[in-house]
XYZ file of C-alpha atoms in Angstrom:
758
model
C 70.794 285.892 -6.436
C 72.654 285.065 -9.458
C 71.987 282.214 -11.407
C 75.475 279.994 -11.755
C 75.881 277.860 -14.655
C 77.932 274.381 -14.382
C 79.365 273.562 -17.477
C 81.681 270.400 -17.335
C 84.524 270.164 -19.342
C 85.599 266.210 -20.391
C 88.712 265.380 -22.235
C 89.198 262.166 -23.400
C 91.608 260.327 -25.767
C 90.922 257.373 -27.665
C 93.195 254.678 -28.817
C 92.602 252.710 -31.861
C 94.018 249.197 -32.164
C 94.780 248.276 -35.959
C 95.648 244.575 -35.933
C 98.199 243.057 -38.211
C 97.202 241.603 -41.270
C 97.305 237.732 -40.937
C 98.547 237.148 -44.597
C 99.330 239.660 -47.534
C 98.822 238.827 -50.820
C 99.631 240.321 -54.253
C 98.308 240.003 -57.760
C 100.325 241.110 -60.519
C 98.188 240.999 -63.824
C 101.481 241.408 -66.120
C 104.109 239.401 -64.277
C 102.205 236.985 -61.776
C 100.784 233.778 -62.096
C 98.046 231.190 -59.988
C 100.727 228.582 -59.575
C 102.501 231.031 -57.366
C 102.291 231.854 -53.803
C 100.760 235.188 -53.677
C 103.449 236.387 -51.853
C 105.287 239.843 -52.752
C 107.854 237.977 -54.291
C 105.784 235.432 -56.039
C 102.492 237.328 -56.515
C 99.305 235.445 -57.856
C 98.335 236.948 -61.458
C 95.128 239.132 -62.248
C 92.863 239.461 -59.185
C 89.615 238.061 -61.255
C 91.370 235.014 -62.727
C 92.125 233.905 -58.928
C 90.111 231.180 -57.118
C 89.900 232.918 -53.741
C 87.442 230.185 -52.350
C 90.681 228.175 -52.567
C 92.922 230.655 -50.843
C 91.467 230.393 -47.140
C 91.406 233.735 -46.383
C 90.967 234.727 -42.859
C 90.550 237.814 -41.038
C 92.791 241.045 -41.620
C 94.141 239.937 -44.702
C 95.648 242.355 -47.144
C 95.468 241.699 -51.114
C 97.460 244.220 -52.948
C 96.740 244.857 -56.796
C 99.682 245.808 -59.083
C 99.061 248.103 -61.654
C 96.954 246.735 -64.827
C 93.663 245.472 -65.460
C 92.576 242.162 -63.059
C 89.487 241.734 -65.240
C 86.169 240.842 -63.576
C 86.087 239.592 -60.084
C 84.393 236.957 -57.823
C 84.013 236.747 -53.854
C 81.498 234.178 -52.665
C 81.098 232.979 -49.071
C 83.973 235.183 -47.780
C 83.145 235.728 -44.229
C 84.939 237.896 -41.894
C 84.883 238.867 -38.089
C 86.800 241.968 -38.543
C 87.757 242.884 -42.178
C 89.409 241.426 -45.347
C 91.459 244.870 -47.454
C 91.400 244.691 -51.043
C 93.764 247.826 -52.226
C 95.602 249.265 -55.531
C 99.370 249.415 -54.673
C 99.138 252.762 -56.622
C 96.137 255.093 -56.875
C 93.660 253.540 -58.897
C 95.826 252.099 -61.334
C 94.713 248.349 -60.704
C 91.316 248.343 -63.048
C 89.074 245.909 -62.196
C 86.161 245.683 -65.094
C 82.984 244.079 -62.464
C 83.369 242.354 -59.128
C 80.613 240.133 -58.022
C 80.178 239.642 -54.259
C 77.682 237.075 -52.963
C 77.052 236.018 -49.222
C 79.993 237.638 -47.895
C 80.732 240.247 -45.011
C 83.275 242.974 -43.921
C 85.349 243.497 -46.807
C 86.866 247.091 -48.008
C 87.746 248.109 -51.655
C 90.414 251.015 -51.338
C 92.011 253.093 -54.676
C 90.869 250.735 -57.109
C 89.625 251.475 -60.510
C 86.747 249.653 -61.606
C 85.923 250.532 -65.426
C 83.154 249.284 -67.073
C 84.815 249.814 -70.910
C 87.359 246.889 -70.019
C 83.921 244.898 -70.486
C 80.531 244.472 -71.968
C 78.043 246.244 -70.106
C 74.187 247.047 -70.494
C 73.192 250.456 -69.373
C 71.107 249.087 -66.018
C 74.020 246.141 -65.563
C 75.797 247.451 -62.306
C 79.830 247.329 -62.072
C 80.183 246.194 -58.449
C 77.221 243.855 -57.395
C 76.438 242.640 -53.713
C 73.797 239.967 -53.314
C 71.078 239.991 -50.306
C 73.683 238.308 -48.388
C 76.308 240.782 -48.539
C 76.964 243.250 -45.696
C 79.339 245.560 -43.885
C 81.061 246.426 -47.688
C 83.049 249.667 -47.827
C 84.668 251.200 -50.815
C 87.102 254.097 -50.000
C 88.775 256.345 -52.338
C 87.757 254.120 -55.728
C 86.621 255.415 -59.213
C 83.558 253.921 -60.732
C 83.084 254.432 -64.352
C 81.592 253.705 -67.568
C 84.215 255.711 -69.383
C 87.132 258.116 -69.002
C 85.415 260.598 -71.126
C 81.579 261.187 -72.178
C 81.864 264.871 -73.807
C 80.916 263.775 -77.129
C 78.340 261.244 -76.015
C 75.009 261.724 -78.095
C 71.546 260.615 -76.697
C 72.308 257.014 -78.373
C 76.025 256.708 -76.895
C 74.544 257.354 -73.381
C 72.605 254.213 -73.922
C 74.788 252.155 -75.916
C 78.162 253.141 -73.903
C 77.307 253.962 -70.163
C 76.640 251.208 -67.460
C 75.813 251.374 -63.852
C 77.975 251.890 -61.035
C 77.026 250.118 -57.814
C 74.080 247.878 -56.401
C 74.188 246.372 -53.348
C 71.035 244.853 -51.449
C 72.728 244.044 -48.375
C 72.744 246.426 -44.944
C 75.527 248.457 -43.542
C 77.648 249.503 -46.939
C 79.686 252.308 -46.825
C 80.537 254.805 -49.185
C 83.397 257.308 -48.807
C 85.550 259.622 -51.071
C 84.481 257.796 -54.189
C 83.981 259.197 -57.759
C 81.094 257.824 -59.559
C 81.879 258.695 -63.240
C 79.449 258.654 -66.664
C 76.989 255.962 -65.618
C 73.860 255.330 -65.931
C 72.427 254.689 -62.498
C 74.640 255.307 -60.406
C 74.585 254.217 -56.885
C 71.561 251.709 -55.426
C 71.934 250.694 -51.973
C 68.463 248.457 -50.972
C 69.697 247.742 -47.173
C 69.752 249.739 -44.114
C 72.707 251.283 -42.565
C 74.022 252.757 -45.535
C 76.560 255.718 -44.574
C 77.538 257.622 -47.754
C 80.254 260.623 -46.822
C 81.811 262.717 -49.246
C 81.575 261.063 -52.519
C 81.478 263.079 -56.124
C 78.500 261.652 -58.795
C 79.327 263.142 -62.078
C 77.560 262.801 -65.462
C 74.795 260.136 -64.973
C 71.390 259.466 -66.802
C 69.128 258.056 -65.088
C 69.349 257.788 -61.076
C 72.309 259.365 -58.910
C 71.511 257.322 -55.903
C 68.949 255.132 -54.949
C 68.999 254.633 -51.241
C 66.149 251.941 -50.171
C 67.096 251.269 -46.542
C 66.006 253.034 -43.039
C 68.751 254.224 -40.324
C 71.559 255.308 -43.216
C 73.204 259.105 -43.763
C 73.623 260.595 -46.771
C 76.297 264.006 -46.285
C 78.949 265.772 -47.881
C 78.242 264.195 -51.232
C 78.343 266.127 -54.686
C 75.913 265.329 -57.567
C 75.710 266.683 -60.860
C 75.195 266.730 -64.538
C 72.444 264.839 -65.136
C 72.151 263.971 -68.959
C 69.645 263.045 -71.362
C 65.431 263.357 -70.211
C 65.340 259.699 -69.733
C 61.779 258.564 -69.022
C 58.747 259.983 -70.615
C 57.561 260.380 -66.651
C 59.559 262.650 -64.278
C 61.677 260.029 -62.698
C 65.264 260.799 -63.298
C 66.295 261.746 -59.772
C 69.483 263.007 -57.694
C 68.281 260.944 -54.640
C 65.264 258.849 -54.663
C 64.091 256.402 -51.826
C 61.051 253.870 -52.618
C 60.100 250.548 -51.431
C 57.806 248.434 -53.758
C 54.864 248.014 -54.002
C 54.352 251.289 -52.000
C 53.108 250.788 -48.534
C 56.473 250.117 -46.697
C 58.361 252.666 -44.182
C 61.519 253.898 -44.882
C 62.620 255.429 -41.130
C 65.806 257.504 -40.083
C 67.316 258.670 -43.066
C 69.690 261.675 -42.518
C 70.328 263.398 -46.072
C 72.624 266.327 -44.941
C 75.433 269.175 -46.718
C 74.837 267.556 -49.737
C 75.319 269.685 -53.124
C 73.136 268.716 -56.423
C 73.473 270.618 -59.815
C 71.639 269.928 -62.652
C 74.162 270.681 -64.708
C 77.178 272.747 -64.506
C 78.638 274.922 -66.781
C 77.028 272.583 -69.989
C 79.439 272.832 -73.344
C 78.146 274.044 -76.274
C 78.041 270.161 -78.047
C 75.314 269.441 -74.790
C 73.014 272.498 -75.580
C 73.371 271.890 -79.367
C 72.335 268.131 -78.976
C 69.576 268.836 -76.047
C 71.185 266.439 -73.749
C 70.415 268.262 -70.433
C 68.422 265.900 -68.272
C 65.877 268.404 -67.249
C 63.623 266.190 -65.278
C 65.922 265.654 -62.849
C 63.853 265.818 -59.181
C 65.573 266.579 -56.138
C 65.146 264.500 -53.186
C 61.963 262.509 -53.093
C 60.578 259.137 -51.745
C 58.015 257.936 -53.930
C 56.521 254.527 -53.330
C 56.956 254.208 -49.667
C 56.534 256.464 -46.629
C 59.296 258.512 -44.757
C 59.791 258.464 -41.207
C 61.724 260.569 -39.158
C 63.947 262.145 -42.099
C 66.163 265.051 -41.742
C 67.167 266.654 -44.730
C 69.340 269.659 -44.167
C 71.809 272.147 -45.370
C 71.730 271.057 -48.944
C 71.923 272.878 -52.150
C 69.492 271.978 -54.862
C 69.328 273.396 -58.333
C 67.079 271.868 -60.332
C 64.539 272.427 -63.291
C 61.712 270.256 -61.979
C 58.960 270.627 -59.374
C 60.475 268.027 -56.627
C 63.160 270.073 -55.476
C 62.314 268.150 -51.711
C 59.274 266.092 -51.492
C 58.161 263.418 -48.897
C 55.184 261.565 -49.413
C 53.690 259.819 -46.556
C 56.452 262.347 -44.302
C 55.699 261.764 -40.453
C 57.842 263.228 -37.754
C 60.520 264.457 -40.365
C 62.478 267.704 -40.485
C 63.389 269.782 -43.537
C 65.730 272.525 -42.651
C 68.088 275.050 -43.856
C 68.124 274.319 -47.675
C 67.973 276.046 -50.523
C 65.955 274.779 -53.731
C 66.700 277.122 -56.865
C 65.986 277.054 -60.210
C 68.871 276.197 -62.256
C 70.345 278.842 -64.328
C 70.812 276.961 -67.568
C 67.316 276.060 -68.580
C 64.510 278.304 -67.389
C 60.978 276.903 -67.542
C 58.761 279.376 -64.873
C 55.660 276.574 -64.638
C 57.797 274.207 -62.877
C 59.997 275.936 -60.429
C 61.230 273.166 -58.178
C 59.434 272.911 -54.786
C 59.567 271.658 -51.109
C 56.929 269.570 -49.945
C 54.881 267.250 -47.877
C 52.258 265.067 -48.808
C 49.873 262.085 -48.143
C 51.068 259.166 -49.922
C 48.023 257.987 -51.848
C 49.033 254.573 -53.205
C 48.615 251.427 -51.536
C 46.199 252.302 -48.880
C 48.330 255.366 -48.186
C 49.015 257.669 -45.230
C 48.485 260.798 -44.427
C 51.283 263.237 -43.863
C 51.758 264.810 -39.957
C 54.383 266.145 -37.397
C 56.488 267.434 -39.789
C 58.856 270.878 -39.659
C 59.338 272.942 -42.786
C 61.960 275.593 -41.420
C 64.590 278.311 -42.486
C 64.587 276.947 -46.069
C 65.073 279.087 -49.177
C 63.056 277.522 -52.097
C 61.000 278.650 -55.392
C 57.780 278.065 -53.961
C 56.197 275.716 -50.875
C 53.417 273.553 -51.460
C 51.776 274.622 -47.982
C 48.409 273.248 -49.122
C 49.889 269.975 -48.946
C 50.744 270.175 -45.476
C 48.888 267.672 -43.176
C 47.953 267.865 -39.498
C 50.873 269.809 -36.776
C 52.899 271.110 -39.472
C 55.565 273.662 -38.180
C 55.976 275.915 -40.969
C 58.345 278.769 -39.829
C 61.320 281.040 -41.014
C 61.372 280.160 -44.904
C 61.604 282.025 -47.705
C 59.219 281.654 -50.477
C 61.304 283.393 -53.626
C 59.074 285.298 -56.057
C 58.815 282.142 -59.142
C 57.560 284.523 -61.369
C 60.946 286.463 -62.043
C 64.162 284.746 -62.198
C 65.621 287.841 -62.242
C 64.469 288.690 -58.549
C 66.918 285.914 -57.643
C 69.301 288.476 -58.076
C 68.657 290.237 -54.977
C 69.456 287.081 -52.777
C 72.526 285.462 -54.317
C 75.722 286.889 -55.319
C 76.046 285.540 -59.069
C 72.866 283.253 -59.687
C 73.726 283.416 -63.371
C 76.891 281.404 -62.798
C 75.426 279.386 -60.157
C 76.749 280.886 -57.038
C 73.775 280.869 -54.758
C 75.721 282.530 -51.777
C 73.928 285.436 -50.125
C 74.475 288.709 -51.053
C 75.361 291.104 -47.797
C 71.902 292.817 -48.753
C 70.290 289.240 -49.132
C 66.705 289.097 -47.163
C 67.361 285.874 -46.251
C 70.434 287.077 -43.694
C 69.042 286.324 -40.332
C 65.314 285.224 -41.466
C 65.307 282.049 -40.027
C 64.750 280.530 -36.598
C 66.632 279.456 -34.045
C 65.968 275.883 -33.133
C 67.484 272.594 -34.392
C 70.166 274.039 -35.513
C 73.096 271.796 -37.299
C 76.493 273.386 -36.184
C 77.680 274.420 -39.511
C 76.426 275.341 -43.068
C 77.086 273.479 -46.435
C 80.527 275.309 -46.436
C 81.472 274.332 -42.752
C 80.875 278.047 -41.312
C 79.385 277.751 -38.245
C 75.746 278.435 -38.110
C 74.157 281.407 -36.144
C 77.002 283.801 -37.501
C 77.972 286.201 -34.466
C 75.367 284.680 -32.200
C 72.832 286.607 -34.187
C 69.521 284.488 -36.041
C 70.262 282.186 -38.532
C 70.035 282.801 -42.239
C 67.306 280.808 -44.362
C 69.271 278.268 -46.966
C 72.207 276.271 -46.599
C 74.549 278.858 -46.539
C 75.426 281.026 -43.737
C 76.479 284.814 -44.441
C 80.058 285.529 -42.630
C 79.659 289.211 -42.679
C 81.288 291.645 -44.744
C 84.486 290.328 -46.109
C 85.601 293.385 -47.756
C 88.802 295.071 -46.153
C 88.214 298.825 -45.100
C 92.557 299.348 -45.261
C 95.430 297.927 -46.840
C 95.345 294.513 -44.691
C 96.763 291.954 -47.565
C 100.378 290.610 -46.935
C 102.517 287.972 -48.788
C 105.053 286.226 -46.405
C 108.187 284.520 -47.496
C 108.819 281.344 -45.408
C 111.784 282.300 -43.318
C 114.925 279.342 -42.943
C 112.108 276.632 -44.167
C 113.620 273.226 -44.126
C 113.370 268.790 -43.980
C 113.039 267.187 -40.860
C 113.770 263.820 -41.211
C 112.347 260.825 -38.742
C 114.659 261.338 -35.706
C 114.000 257.410 -34.957
C 116.167 256.827 -37.984
C 118.541 259.832 -38.630
C 120.590 261.659 -35.530
C 122.533 263.327 -36.726
C 122.368 266.518 -39.376
C 118.871 266.982 -38.268
C 117.118 269.183 -39.567
C 118.710 270.895 -42.650
C 117.485 273.992 -43.437
C 118.700 274.728 -46.989
C 116.903 272.771 -49.950
C 119.168 270.469 -52.370
C 119.312 270.843 -56.086
C 117.040 268.775 -58.138
C 115.197 269.371 -61.594
C 115.797 270.707 -64.666
C 116.791 273.621 -64.439
C 117.898 272.884 -61.018
C 116.585 274.628 -58.193
C 116.850 274.425 -54.492
C 114.247 271.899 -53.149
C 112.463 270.614 -50.237
C 111.939 266.320 -50.543
C 108.528 265.218 -49.092
C 108.428 261.561 -48.796
C 111.257 258.710 -48.976
C 114.172 260.921 -49.074
C 115.872 262.572 -46.088
C 118.741 265.209 -45.598
C 121.390 262.628 -45.932
C 119.889 261.256 -49.636
C 118.960 258.405 -47.532
C 115.640 256.456 -48.035
C 113.685 257.612 -45.106
C 110.411 259.437 -44.301
C 110.702 263.464 -44.804
C 108.856 266.169 -44.038
C 108.936 270.190 -45.083
C 108.404 272.434 -42.521
C 107.795 276.122 -43.658
C 108.440 278.615 -41.163
C 106.824 282.132 -41.595
C 106.835 285.458 -39.621
C 103.843 286.746 -38.509
C 102.777 290.292 -39.345
C 101.013 292.396 -36.697
C 97.112 291.805 -36.012
C 95.965 295.243 -36.958
C 93.692 296.518 -33.562
C 89.809 295.699 -34.205
C 90.735 293.446 -37.319
C 90.745 290.062 -37.681
C 92.103 287.252 -40.265
C 89.509 286.815 -42.945
C 91.207 285.047 -45.506
C 94.780 282.969 -45.964
C 96.482 280.598 -48.428
C 99.699 279.022 -48.790
C 101.376 278.782 -52.644
C 104.342 276.118 -53.228
C 106.093 275.213 -56.291
C 106.219 271.600 -57.040
C 109.148 271.498 -58.549
C 110.235 268.029 -59.200
C 108.467 264.222 -58.720
C 110.798 261.281 -57.932
C 109.286 258.120 -59.902
C 107.414 255.761 -57.794
C 105.652 257.840 -55.129
C 101.942 257.680 -55.250
C 100.869 259.029 -51.512
C 99.449 262.425 -50.865
C 100.880 265.294 -48.840
C 98.994 266.667 -46.420
C 98.984 269.968 -44.646
C 99.347 270.738 -40.560
C 100.102 274.084 -39.184
C 102.575 273.110 -35.681
C 102.379 275.852 -32.553
C 103.544 279.146 -32.971
C 107.060 279.974 -31.485
C 109.353 283.220 -30.787
C 112.191 281.576 -33.052
C 112.167 280.039 -36.479
C 113.886 276.772 -34.694
C 113.089 273.210 -36.602
C 112.982 270.291 -34.147
C 113.120 266.744 -35.270
C 110.045 266.178 -32.941
C 107.792 268.269 -35.401
C 108.233 265.446 -37.663
C 105.425 263.714 -38.654
C 103.979 261.239 -41.328
C 100.611 259.429 -41.237
C 96.902 259.479 -42.409
C 95.014 263.024 -42.391
C 94.043 264.223 -39.199
C 96.013 261.697 -37.270
C 98.493 264.127 -34.703
C 101.021 263.910 -32.467
C 99.538 265.786 -30.014
C 100.494 269.518 -30.727
C 99.205 270.106 -34.634
C 96.113 271.138 -36.386
C 95.476 269.418 -39.638
C 94.601 271.919 -42.328
C 94.206 270.461 -45.720
C 94.108 266.804 -46.377
C 95.527 265.617 -49.776
C 97.236 269.489 -50.383
C 99.577 267.716 -52.993
C 98.536 265.019 -55.102
C 100.122 263.219 -58.422
C 98.661 264.055 -61.375
C 101.818 263.244 -63.111
C 102.398 259.185 -64.757
C 104.003 256.846 -62.216
C 107.498 255.434 -63.067
C 109.368 258.401 -64.410
C 111.321 261.584 -62.622
C 109.680 264.934 -63.857
C 110.152 268.443 -63.119
C 106.603 269.597 -63.302
C 106.469 273.460 -61.846
C 103.408 272.940 -60.734
C 101.551 275.925 -58.054
C 99.700 274.281 -55.543
C 97.282 276.285 -53.799
C 95.243 275.501 -50.716
C 91.494 274.777 -51.607
C 88.495 276.365 -50.216
C 88.447 273.703 -47.506
C 92.130 274.432 -46.459
C 91.787 278.130 -47.029
C 88.959 277.761 -44.261
C 91.324 275.967 -41.890
C 94.296 277.918 -42.419
C 92.439 280.831 -41.254
C 91.134 279.418 -38.047
C 94.788 277.783 -37.693
C 96.206 281.472 -37.968
C 93.664 283.337 -35.649
C 93.986 280.529 -32.806
C 98.016 281.339 -32.733
C 97.027 285.081 -32.494
C 94.394 284.528 -29.839
C 97.173 282.126 -28.061
C 99.044 285.117 -27.930
C 101.383 284.971 -30.987
C 102.489 288.321 -31.481
C 104.105 290.412 -34.575
C 107.690 288.580 -35.535
C 106.770 285.737 -34.238
C 106.852 282.533 -36.294
C 104.147 279.974 -37.094
C 104.808 276.565 -39.228
C 103.371 274.599 -41.981
C 104.344 271.318 -42.003
C 103.781 269.168 -45.377
C 103.992 265.503 -44.468
C 103.797 262.264 -46.574
C 100.068 260.338 -45.963
C 101.672 257.174 -45.717
C 104.955 256.434 -43.921
C 108.112 255.108 -45.710
C 109.221 251.772 -45.429
C 113.156 251.410 -47.212
C 112.478 247.559 -47.273
C 109.461 247.678 -49.914
C 110.296 247.233 -53.560
C 109.989 250.691 -55.805
C 106.609 249.179 -57.035
C 104.468 249.491 -53.729
C 103.376 252.883 -52.601
C 106.058 252.541 -49.059
C 108.690 252.621 -51.482
C 111.977 254.561 -50.299
C 113.895 257.066 -52.182
C 111.063 258.206 -54.127
C 109.609 261.913 -53.373
C 107.721 264.900 -54.178
C 110.104 268.526 -54.109
C 108.910 271.981 -53.555
C 111.261 274.798 -54.479
C 112.783 276.103 -51.161
C 112.985 279.726 -50.049
C 115.616 281.120 -52.003
C 114.288 280.245 -54.955
C 112.678 283.740 -56.023
C 109.269 283.869 -57.639
C 109.041 280.282 -56.827
C 109.535 280.591 -53.257
C 106.456 279.613 -50.384
C 104.485 282.492 -50.208
C 101.790 282.773 -47.364
C 98.966 284.821 -48.325
C 96.672 286.673 -45.223
C 94.038 289.364 -45.343
C 92.818 291.231 -42.335
C 89.952 293.394 -42.241
C 87.859 294.952 -39.112
C 84.914 292.743 -40.552
C 81.826 295.113 -39.896
C 80.506 292.092 -37.947
C 83.739 291.123 -35.520
C 83.773 293.053 -32.519
C 86.962 294.777 -30.741
C 88.163 293.491 -27.513
C 86.010 294.939 -24.649
C 87.837 297.215 -22.513
C 86.030 295.848 -19.146
C 87.819 293.492 -16.992
C 87.438 289.846 -17.471
C 88.115 287.768 -13.831
C 88.709 284.594 -13.275
C 89.038 282.866 -9.944
C 90.560 281.250 -8.140
C 93.274 281.683 -10.927
C 96.141 279.626 -10.758
C 93.294 276.938 -9.851
C 93.496 273.416 -9.405
C 91.343 271.149 -11.198
C 87.688 271.845 -10.091
C 85.441 274.731 -9.753
C 86.062 278.483 -11.118
C 84.013 281.524 -11.426
C 83.953 283.836 -14.241
C 82.734 287.094 -14.139
C 82.585 289.392 -17.462
C 79.866 292.249 -18.227
C 79.624 289.872 -21.691
C 77.355 287.000 -19.817
C 73.979 289.658 -20.401
C 74.115 288.198 -23.559
C 74.534 284.468 -25.167
C 77.941 284.069 -25.267
C 81.042 281.769 -26.749
C 82.875 280.206 -23.824
C 86.472 279.051 -25.501
C 89.265 277.436 -24.083
C 92.791 277.504 -25.942
C 95.868 276.078 -25.473
C 99.072 278.065 -25.750
C 99.995 276.513 -28.992
C 96.594 277.511 -30.710
C 94.502 274.341 -30.189
C 90.806 274.624 -29.387
C 90.390 272.571 -26.330
C 86.477 273.174 -25.270
C 83.745 275.466 -26.288
C 80.472 276.094 -24.950
C 77.520 279.060 -25.497
C 76.586 280.405 -21.875
C 73.365 282.570 -21.206
C 73.324 283.349 -17.522
C 69.781 285.168 -16.341
C 70.187 288.755 -14.747
C 73.977 287.839 -13.922
C 77.844 288.783 -14.953
C 79.090 285.553 -13.835
C 79.231 281.858 -14.743
C 80.692 279.191 -12.976
C 82.667 275.695 -14.654
C 84.327 272.613 -13.505
C 87.574 272.348 -15.286
C 89.368 269.107 -15.714
C 92.848 270.400 -17.340
C 96.117 268.999 -17.266
C 98.659 271.054 -15.189
C 99.787 274.025 -17.608
C 98.625 277.383 -19.242
C 95.783 278.273 -21.230
C 93.632 280.711 -23.185
C 89.922 281.515 -21.628
C 88.031 283.700 -23.972
C 84.862 285.012 -24.372
C 82.771 286.191 -27.343
C 79.330 287.566 -28.105
C 78.339 290.697 -30.345
C 79.441 293.125 -27.847
C 83.149 291.622 -28.362
C 85.611 289.382 -26.922
C 87.590 289.469 -23.768
C 90.322 287.079 -23.078
C 92.749 285.930 -20.022
C 95.319 283.094 -19.531
C 94.460 280.545 -16.911
C 96.881 278.469 -15.013
C 96.163 275.095 -13.778
C 98.367 273.865 -11.566
């Protein structure tokens, strides 16, 4: 009897309701006055000068900070059910020297610069402080720094000029997409339920992160450049957890997809003045005990024994990390290790029931492992010869720790408890094989076997204005002359095709080349020329892909503006902040600045274009890349606000020769990507109504990925299937009426067929 597997596809939509602010206040340190009512027309003075206790702030209030020095702020006994938002009008142009928050909760700080150089600090004194009874605080897109530049600081300067970044003693602290720059201690969060995502900590002299609470998540952060050996004992840490006096338990901490680099490309000044903090430890719990920690997919390049060390560890998992000696400082007697050990302080606690799996390290302290430790798939690189590292990594000397195609780490691991992606965001267990050891998953030999690189200019590109505002002359497919020298340019932001102050997107159609048989898109990038920037625009420009079409027609319905990943239902998010403003605000510029997709955007662009081909796009069909502002335009706003109309970015259009937008595609018969299997794929009933369908394929003899795409290229469902002695499987579908593409892929190849739902 054939074994039939039932897989249920569930599609749901989440609707988020954003409540309107009760009151919106404005603070202007230059033209405001605290005798005003705080309205947009008559703003308060600097934020730090306002007695907020007398303002009677309420849930969902918003405080906008205009450009300038807002001094030292204080919030006390400000308790909200939902949230108070404090936001810089222009990105990081509103500056606070310090803020103290006491007995308050549910407050968000966004786009603000906190700069200790405007105040007076000792090195241990934090810039942003919350007491024990301050909870549910969020910092988003903020810059926290001691100074703009530390490139010429000596050891003495680091002691005299640096402050510490943030210290929160309460719980539920969220840190997202912030930059911590030139600090002594960068981050200290003592309470439970910390969430720290996508932050950059650059240039620190003591500890980068002190994470002392349970039930916390640290993901996708970058920590680099540890200055000066601050302690005579080994105590500079990239991530340190501790509970005094040492007998407490810190439980359920996830530390995943983080990059820790002792030092990146040290300058000659740094080398000559012996400024590298060689004693930096990687990830460690010192006083206290680790319970239920997950440490995975991290890159740690350091020069001290404790690469990853968990004391008193029980029920912890350390998996798929790369812990490697820094190429900049070579001390072979102190190679970074991965270790679980007993806690000997304050009564002690043995380590047991831990998992050490699929890691690459200079050494493993197997002699310290406690009872019931699972030790598997780990790769111990010869610690006695750093030159040996060149066998494993693409460019060890220059800090590229991705695997060579001949690296022993490829397919070395164990396929258990695998996280979905690697440190780069690539799918783990590439091509349904064995997972690699380390934080990166080798993506196959990407060298093209034949000429497969195409540079494609856009065809009839143009602006699309908000159809609710502009109903005629919409869209236009020619740019408008701006800049010096003048170039035909497409406006993105607050200028529509009639020169009125309405939101405008730029949509770039590109005609697809033929995808060679057996080849796949392995690289893609978009380049545009930012030719002109108009005055007060501060919002960034995001990149999306739209569904392919047989014509280059632009539609008003393709227009969109809003926060990244927000969608109108058919588009695909590719890169957040594809264009950002680096010119000074308030004037007209002709920057002639080339903008390219970053590594994340390139990967997403490859996936988007591949999805279009897989959904049926052929040679000569069009794909559309849309550039849109991430803050909607409000024509009634003043020119000092981020939503001001008639302020825009302008990119050169397709008529401008070398400055025209270019989409670069590369195809390759990647050795790890198989050709289409010619055996018949059967789906029945097809057409079908909602319910059970049966799929027959010879691919089901091995593990197979089943994917369902819309014909617009959007991936709707993905599931791994493995049948036993069977060439068929059954799934339950719950799709709206329409035509879809069902695709099966495994190491033998792939098959695809249209699925019709009535």
